[in-house]
Short mmCIF file of C-alpha atoms and ligand atoms in Angstrom, two decimals:
data_model
loop_
_atom_site.label_atom_id
_atom_site.label_comp_id
_atom_site.label_asym_id
_atom_site.label_seq_id
_atom_site.Cartn_x
_atom_site.Cartn_y
_atom_site.Cartn_z
CA MET A 1 8.05 -143.28 202.06
CA GLU A 2 11.14 -145.71 201.44
CA ALA A 3 10.47 -149.36 200.29
CA LYS A 4 10.23 -152.17 202.60
CA ILE A 5 13.42 -154.29 202.17
CA LEU A 6 12.76 -157.78 201.20
CA ASP A 7 15.60 -159.30 202.86
CA GLY A 8 16.53 -162.44 201.29
CA LYS A 9 19.64 -163.14 203.40
CA ALA A 10 17.49 -163.42 206.63
CA LEU A 11 14.85 -165.30 205.13
CA ALA A 12 17.11 -167.81 203.63
CA ALA A 13 18.80 -168.53 207.09
CA ILE A 14 15.34 -169.29 208.40
CA ILE A 15 14.77 -171.66 205.59
CA LYS A 16 18.38 -173.31 205.98
CA ALA A 17 17.45 -173.81 209.67
CA GLU A 18 14.16 -175.43 208.70
CA VAL A 19 15.88 -177.67 206.09
CA GLU A 20 18.53 -178.63 208.61
CA THR A 21 15.92 -180.02 211.10
CA GLU A 22 14.16 -181.97 208.37
CA VAL A 23 17.60 -183.47 207.13
CA THR A 24 18.16 -184.81 210.53
CA GLN A 25 14.70 -186.37 210.66
CA PHE A 26 15.30 -187.77 207.14
CA LYS A 27 18.55 -189.29 208.15
CA ALA A 28 16.81 -190.91 211.30
CA LYS A 29 14.38 -192.56 209.12
CA HIS A 30 16.50 -193.64 206.17
CA GLY A 31 20.14 -193.90 207.37
CA PHE A 32 21.52 -191.64 204.90
CA VAL A 33 21.51 -187.76 204.23
CA PRO A 34 20.28 -186.59 201.02
CA GLY A 35 22.96 -184.98 198.80
CA ILE A 36 23.47 -183.17 195.44
CA ALA A 37 25.92 -183.75 192.62
CA VAL A 38 27.11 -180.87 190.74
CA ILE A 39 28.58 -181.63 187.33
CA GLN A 40 31.03 -178.97 186.18
CA VAL A 41 32.72 -179.12 182.85
CA GLY A 42 36.06 -177.12 182.57
CA GLY A 43 36.93 -174.18 185.07
CA ASP A 44 34.76 -171.33 184.37
CA PRO A 45 35.72 -168.98 187.19
CA ALA A 46 32.11 -167.70 187.90
CA SER A 47 30.76 -171.14 187.77
CA GLU A 48 33.50 -172.33 190.37
CA ARG A 49 32.48 -169.52 192.91
CA TYR A 50 28.77 -170.58 192.39
CA VAL A 51 29.82 -174.44 193.03
CA LYS A 52 31.79 -173.47 196.15
CA GLN A 53 28.70 -171.46 197.52
CA ILE A 54 26.44 -174.57 196.74
CA ALA A 55 28.99 -176.76 198.60
CA ARG A 56 28.94 -174.41 201.64
CA SER A 57 25.25 -174.13 201.86
CA PHE A 58 24.79 -177.98 201.48
CA GLU A 59 27.37 -178.87 203.92
CA GLY A 60 26.04 -176.05 206.44
CA VAL A 61 22.69 -177.93 206.50
CA GLY A 62 24.29 -181.44 206.85
CA MET A 63 23.39 -182.59 203.18
CA GLY A 64 25.97 -184.24 201.01
CA VAL A 65 27.64 -182.67 198.01
CA ARG A 66 29.44 -184.64 195.36
CA LEU A 67 31.72 -182.42 192.92
CA CYS A 68 32.03 -184.12 189.48
CA THR A 69 34.42 -181.77 187.67
CA LEU A 70 34.99 -183.11 183.98
CA ALA A 71 37.93 -182.21 181.86
CA GLU A 72 37.27 -179.35 179.31
CA MET A 73 37.30 -181.78 176.46
CA VAL A 74 35.21 -184.45 177.89
CA SER A 75 33.32 -186.23 175.27
CA GLU A 76 29.52 -186.32 175.26
CA ALA A 77 29.38 -190.12 175.72
CA GLU A 78 31.68 -189.77 178.77
CA SER A 79 29.39 -186.95 180.21
CA LEU A 80 26.25 -189.02 179.66
CA GLY A 81 27.89 -192.00 181.25
CA VAL A 82 28.51 -189.68 184.46
CA ILE A 83 25.00 -188.44 184.35
CA ARG A 84 23.62 -192.10 184.10
CA GLN A 85 25.79 -193.30 186.91
CA LEU A 86 24.63 -190.37 189.18
CA ASN A 87 20.85 -191.14 188.20
CA ALA A 88 21.38 -194.49 189.45
CA GLU A 89 22.95 -193.77 192.95
CA ALA A 90 20.66 -193.71 195.87
CA GLU A 91 22.40 -191.26 197.93
CA VAL A 92 22.41 -188.79 194.96
CA SER A 93 19.15 -187.16 195.66
CA GLY A 94 19.69 -184.21 193.03
CA ILE A 95 21.86 -183.46 190.05
CA ILE A 96 22.71 -180.10 188.58
CA ILE A 97 24.71 -179.38 185.49
CA GLN A 98 26.75 -176.10 185.72
CA LEU A 99 26.59 -173.66 182.81
CA PRO A 100 28.25 -172.56 180.54
CA LEU A 101 29.25 -175.82 178.86
CA PRO A 102 32.15 -176.16 176.28
CA LYS A 103 30.80 -175.65 172.62
CA HIS A 104 31.17 -179.26 171.75
CA LEU A 105 28.63 -180.36 174.40
CA TYR A 106 24.89 -179.82 173.67
CA GLN A 107 23.18 -178.51 176.86
CA GLU A 108 19.83 -180.20 175.72
CA THR A 109 21.25 -183.54 175.32
CA LEU A 110 22.77 -183.57 178.73
CA VAL A 111 19.95 -182.09 180.36
CA ALA A 112 17.46 -184.64 178.94
CA ALA A 113 19.65 -187.44 180.29
CA LEU A 114 18.96 -186.30 183.86
CA SER A 115 16.49 -188.36 185.90
CA PRO A 116 13.47 -186.04 186.20
CA LEU A 117 13.19 -187.25 189.79
CA LYS A 118 16.73 -185.90 190.44
CA ASP A 119 16.53 -182.57 188.29
CA VAL A 120 16.40 -180.17 191.26
CA ASP A 121 16.83 -177.21 189.25
CA GLY A 122 13.79 -177.96 187.04
CA VAL A 123 15.54 -177.91 183.58
CA HIS A 124 14.55 -181.31 182.33
CA PRO A 125 11.77 -180.88 179.61
CA LEU A 126 9.49 -183.05 181.71
CA ASN A 127 9.66 -180.76 184.70
CA ALA A 128 9.50 -177.73 182.62
CA GLY A 129 6.31 -179.14 180.70
CA LEU A 130 4.66 -179.86 184.08
CA LEU A 131 5.42 -176.41 185.26
CA LEU A 132 3.76 -174.94 182.11
CA MET A 133 0.67 -177.07 182.74
CA GLY A 134 0.93 -176.36 186.49
CA SER A 135 -0.19 -180.04 187.49
CA GLY A 136 1.75 -182.89 188.97
CA ASP A 137 4.92 -183.24 190.85
CA TYR A 138 7.59 -181.25 189.26
CA PHE A 139 10.67 -179.20 190.19
CA ILE A 140 10.55 -175.54 189.90
CA PRO A 141 13.94 -173.87 188.78
CA ALA A 142 15.56 -172.60 192.16
CA THR A 143 15.95 -168.82 191.28
CA PRO A 144 12.17 -168.29 190.56
CA ALA A 145 11.32 -170.69 193.41
CA GLY A 146 13.33 -168.61 195.79
CA GLY A 147 11.68 -165.30 194.44
CA MET A 148 8.16 -166.75 194.75
CA GLU A 149 9.03 -167.93 198.55
CA LEU A 150 10.39 -164.43 199.19
CA LEU A 151 6.97 -162.96 198.04
CA ARG A 152 4.94 -165.58 199.85
CA ARG A 153 6.75 -165.35 203.22
CA ASN A 154 6.47 -161.48 202.96
CA GLY A 155 2.71 -161.83 202.70
CA ILE A 156 2.54 -159.93 199.28
CA GLU A 157 -0.68 -160.52 197.65
CA ILE A 158 -0.32 -161.80 194.08
CA THR A 159 -3.92 -162.66 192.98
CA GLY A 160 -5.25 -160.00 190.46
CA ARG A 161 -2.31 -157.89 190.37
CA HIS A 162 -0.29 -156.97 187.34
CA ALA A 163 3.09 -158.63 187.12
CA VAL A 164 5.59 -157.46 184.73
CA VAL A 165 8.70 -159.94 184.21
CA VAL A 166 11.52 -158.34 182.07
CA GLY A 167 13.64 -161.33 180.74
CA ARG A 168 12.48 -164.56 179.16
CA SER A 169 15.00 -167.09 179.86
CA ASN A 170 14.12 -170.84 180.33
CA ILE A 171 15.65 -170.58 183.82
CA VAL A 172 14.57 -167.45 185.42
CA GLY A 173 12.17 -165.14 183.28
CA LYS A 174 9.66 -167.55 181.88
CA PRO A 175 9.40 -169.99 184.85
CA MET A 176 8.78 -166.79 187.19
CA ALA A 177 6.13 -165.46 184.72
CA LEU A 178 4.22 -169.00 184.82
CA LEU A 179 4.44 -169.09 188.60
CA LEU A 180 2.97 -165.73 189.02
CA LEU A 181 0.24 -166.68 186.50
CA HIS A 182 -0.48 -169.79 188.47
CA GLN A 183 -0.65 -167.58 191.55
CA HIS A 184 -3.43 -165.65 189.50
CA ALA A 185 -1.56 -162.43 188.64
CA THR A 186 -2.21 -160.97 185.28
CA VAL A 187 1.31 -161.29 183.66
CA THR A 188 3.24 -159.30 180.91
CA ILE A 189 6.60 -160.67 179.89
CA CYS A 190 9.04 -158.22 178.30
CA HIS A 191 12.31 -158.74 176.46
CA SER A 192 15.13 -157.22 174.39
CA ARG A 193 12.55 -156.42 171.50
CA THR A 194 9.96 -154.81 173.82
CA PRO A 195 9.60 -151.28 172.53
CA ASN A 196 9.04 -148.54 175.40
CA LEU A 197 10.06 -150.77 178.10
CA GLY A 198 9.36 -148.25 180.82
CA GLU A 199 5.68 -147.49 179.56
CA VAL A 200 5.19 -151.37 180.25
CA THR A 201 7.09 -151.54 183.76
CA ARG A 202 5.21 -148.60 185.09
CA THR A 203 2.00 -150.56 184.87
CA ALA A 204 3.30 -153.32 187.15
CA ASP A 205 2.09 -153.97 190.79
CA ILE A 206 4.82 -156.50 190.88
CA LEU A 207 8.01 -155.78 188.74
CA VAL A 208 10.38 -158.58 188.28
CA ALA A 209 13.85 -157.97 186.59
CA ALA A 210 15.69 -160.90 185.25
CA VAL A 211 17.81 -159.38 182.52
CA GLY A 212 21.54 -159.21 183.47
CA LYS A 213 22.07 -155.45 182.55
CA GLU A 214 23.12 -153.26 185.49
CA GLN A 215 20.55 -150.76 186.67
CA LEU A 216 18.44 -151.17 183.56
CA ILE A 217 15.23 -150.41 185.68
CA LYS A 218 15.33 -146.63 186.72
CA GLN A 219 12.94 -144.80 189.27
CA ASP A 220 10.75 -143.31 186.35
CA MET A 221 10.13 -146.85 185.15
CA VAL A 222 8.50 -147.98 188.50
CA LYS A 223 4.94 -147.32 189.75
CA PRO A 224 4.75 -145.87 193.17
CA GLY A 225 4.07 -148.61 195.74
CA ALA A 226 5.40 -151.58 193.34
CA VAL A 227 6.94 -154.64 194.66
CA VAL A 228 10.28 -154.80 192.80
CA ILE A 229 12.09 -158.32 192.64
CA ASP A 230 15.62 -158.04 191.35
CA PHE A 231 17.17 -161.23 190.05
CA GLY A 232 20.09 -159.46 188.23
CA VAL A 233 23.61 -160.20 189.08
CA ASN A 234 26.22 -157.75 187.56
CA VAL A 235 29.56 -157.12 188.65
CA ILE A 236 30.78 -153.56 188.21
CA GLU A 237 34.18 -152.59 189.36
CA GLY A 238 34.13 -155.50 191.59
CA LYS A 239 30.91 -154.77 193.25
CA LEU A 240 27.74 -156.81 192.78
CA VAL A 241 24.76 -154.82 191.43
CA GLY A 242 21.31 -155.81 190.26
CA ASP A 243 19.32 -154.95 187.18
CA VAL A 244 17.27 -152.35 189.14
CA ASP A 245 18.89 -148.83 190.23
CA PHE A 246 18.32 -149.81 193.98
CA ASP A 247 19.05 -146.39 195.48
CA SER A 248 16.62 -144.45 193.46
CA VAL A 249 13.97 -147.04 192.88
CA LYS A 250 13.71 -147.71 196.66
CA GLU A 251 12.35 -144.13 197.15
CA VAL A 252 9.32 -145.07 195.09
CA ALA A 253 8.79 -148.75 195.26
CA GLY A 254 6.61 -150.36 198.01
CA ALA A 255 8.99 -153.22 198.60
CA ILE A 256 12.29 -154.21 196.94
CA THR A 257 14.92 -156.71 196.96
CA PRO A 258 18.55 -155.66 197.49
CA VAL A 259 21.42 -156.82 195.60
CA PRO A 260 23.38 -158.64 197.04
CA GLY A 261 21.14 -160.09 199.87
CA GLY A 262 17.94 -160.38 197.96
CA THR A 263 17.15 -163.15 195.48
CA GLY A 264 20.70 -164.60 195.54
CA PRO A 265 20.63 -166.30 198.90
CA MET A 266 16.92 -167.60 198.26
CA THR A 267 18.06 -169.28 195.16
CA ASN A 268 20.66 -171.16 197.50
CA ALA A 269 17.84 -171.96 199.77
CA ALA A 270 15.23 -173.16 197.30
CA LEU A 271 17.97 -175.52 195.91
CA LEU A 272 18.22 -177.05 199.42
CA ARG A 273 14.60 -177.46 199.72
CA ASN A 274 14.26 -178.93 196.19
CA THR A 275 17.05 -181.48 196.92
CA LEU A 276 15.35 -182.53 200.01
CA GLN A 277 11.96 -182.78 198.42
CA ALA A 278 13.74 -184.99 195.74
CA ALA A 279 15.07 -187.29 198.35
CA ARG A 280 11.58 -187.77 199.83
CA ARG A 281 10.05 -188.39 196.59
CA GLN A 282 12.64 -191.08 195.77
CA ALA A 283 12.10 -192.65 199.36
CA GLY A 284 8.37 -192.59 198.53
CA MET A 285 7.50 -190.33 201.24
CA GLU A 286 5.16 -187.22 200.99
CA LYS A 287 5.82 -184.56 198.39
P1 LIG B 1 19.75 -164.30 179.95
O1 LIG B 1 20.95 -163.81 179.37
O2 LIG B 1 19.36 -165.88 179.61
O3 LIG B 1 18.31 -163.67 179.54
C1 LIG B 1 18.07 -162.52 179.68
C2 LIG B 1 16.88 -161.88 179.28
O4 LIG B 1 16.69 -160.39 179.48
C3 LIG B 1 16.38 -162.21 177.90
O5 LIG B 1 15.11 -162.72 177.73
C4 LIG B 1 16.69 -160.92 177.11
O6 LIG B 1 15.73 -160.80 175.86
C5 LIG B 1 16.25 -159.85 178.10
N1 LIG B 1 17.06 -158.69 177.76
C6 LIG B 1 18.17 -158.34 177.44
N2 LIG B 1 18.26 -156.94 177.46
C7 LIG B 1 17.16 -156.56 177.49
C8 LIG B 1 16.75 -155.11 177.56
N3 LIG B 1 17.50 -154.16 177.29
N4 LIG B 1 15.33 -154.86 177.78
C9 LIG B 1 14.53 -155.99 178.28
N5 LIG B 1 14.92 -157.01 178.12
C10 LIG B 1 16.35 -157.46 177.80
O7 LIG B 1 19.85 -164.26 181.66
P2 LIG B 1 19.26 -165.25 182.72
O8 LIG B 1 17.73 -165.27 182.65
O9 LIG B 1 20.09 -166.45 182.82
O10 LIG B 1 19.75 -164.28 183.99
C11 LIG B 1 19.26 -162.90 184.14
C12 LIG B 1 19.95 -162.34 185.29
O11 LIG B 1 19.81 -163.08 186.48
C13 LIG B 1 21.31 -162.42 185.16
O12 LIG B 1 21.86 -161.15 185.64
C14 LIG B 1 21.86 -163.67 185.91
O13 LIG B 1 23.10 -163.21 186.42
C15 LIG B 1 20.95 -163.44 187.14
N6 LIG B 1 20.67 -164.76 187.69
C16 LIG B 1 20.56 -164.67 188.96
C17 LIG B 1 20.35 -165.53 189.97
C18 LIG B 1 19.93 -165.55 191.35
O14 LIG B 1 19.91 -166.31 192.21
N7 LIG B 1 19.53 -164.30 191.72
C19 LIG B 1 20.36 -167.05 189.38
C20 LIG B 1 20.40 -167.03 187.99
C21 LIG B 1 20.55 -165.84 187.27
P3 LIG B 1 15.86 -161.63 174.61
O15 LIG B 1 15.12 -163.08 175.08
O16 LIG B 1 15.01 -161.05 173.64
O17 LIG B 1 17.15 -161.94 174.31
#
């Protein structure tokens, strides 16, 4: 039997409609719309495409977008000045810093300057630490937050199941593993030094790929009936493909995210949700 397709595009549209309604209510109560500021240094084309996507989705739900494009050679002091100014502006509810940064700027230094209350992609050490502890009010990086929402709204059981996460970056793999752990999965994390990857992935009830290597996960690496979440974004001859060999894996998996149309739109939706949540926290409303 073919896998159930976990349609992130359709679900993201539902979440966007929910956010749009909540933004209208927020505006009626507070007199302004929540908004995001996107700091981009230089003109990386992939990053520019992503920024345009963010702008479209924020404008689409009636939220504000401020694009702060800094010159490639901007100094650290100037960059920190921009971040501090955005931290202080009431109508900027969330701030994200687009990667990659030019070599002379340290990601850690800029990220640490973000107000944790506006860190809607959950990259500030305080938010990352609270996620590790699983307690308090913190922001979850948008990509794994979107992935977890996709599992939740499709009614996929996590408790007691074996989740294997391939990839251990701070922005996708590691937070996804922690979120699955908080939901009582038994979690294994794999990475580039994991020997016999297929032997491990074949034991997964929930298999998550967050690698950036096209079609790394083949059919024989997947347990029949497993839920497969593909975060991979790879461009092959102008076509978007995931880390999972979708066509063959969908023959054995129980459920699977397509690429495109799976986790990507859910990342966008999660960023909208996080930004609205940030505005509420800053306004002293409920979480
Ligand atoms: P990183 O490059 O930061 O991390 C990749 C991870 O994959 C590393 O932990 C690396 O291991 C591991 N890895 C590399 N090769 C192998 C291998 N052969 N076998 C097992 N593990 C391997 O990438 P990101 O986490 O930032 O992104 C992962 C993917 O997700 C990318 O395709 C990216 O484009 C995509 N992405 C998708 C988003 C979405 O919305 N869907 C948003 C953000 C990213 P090691 O640590 O040992 O080097």
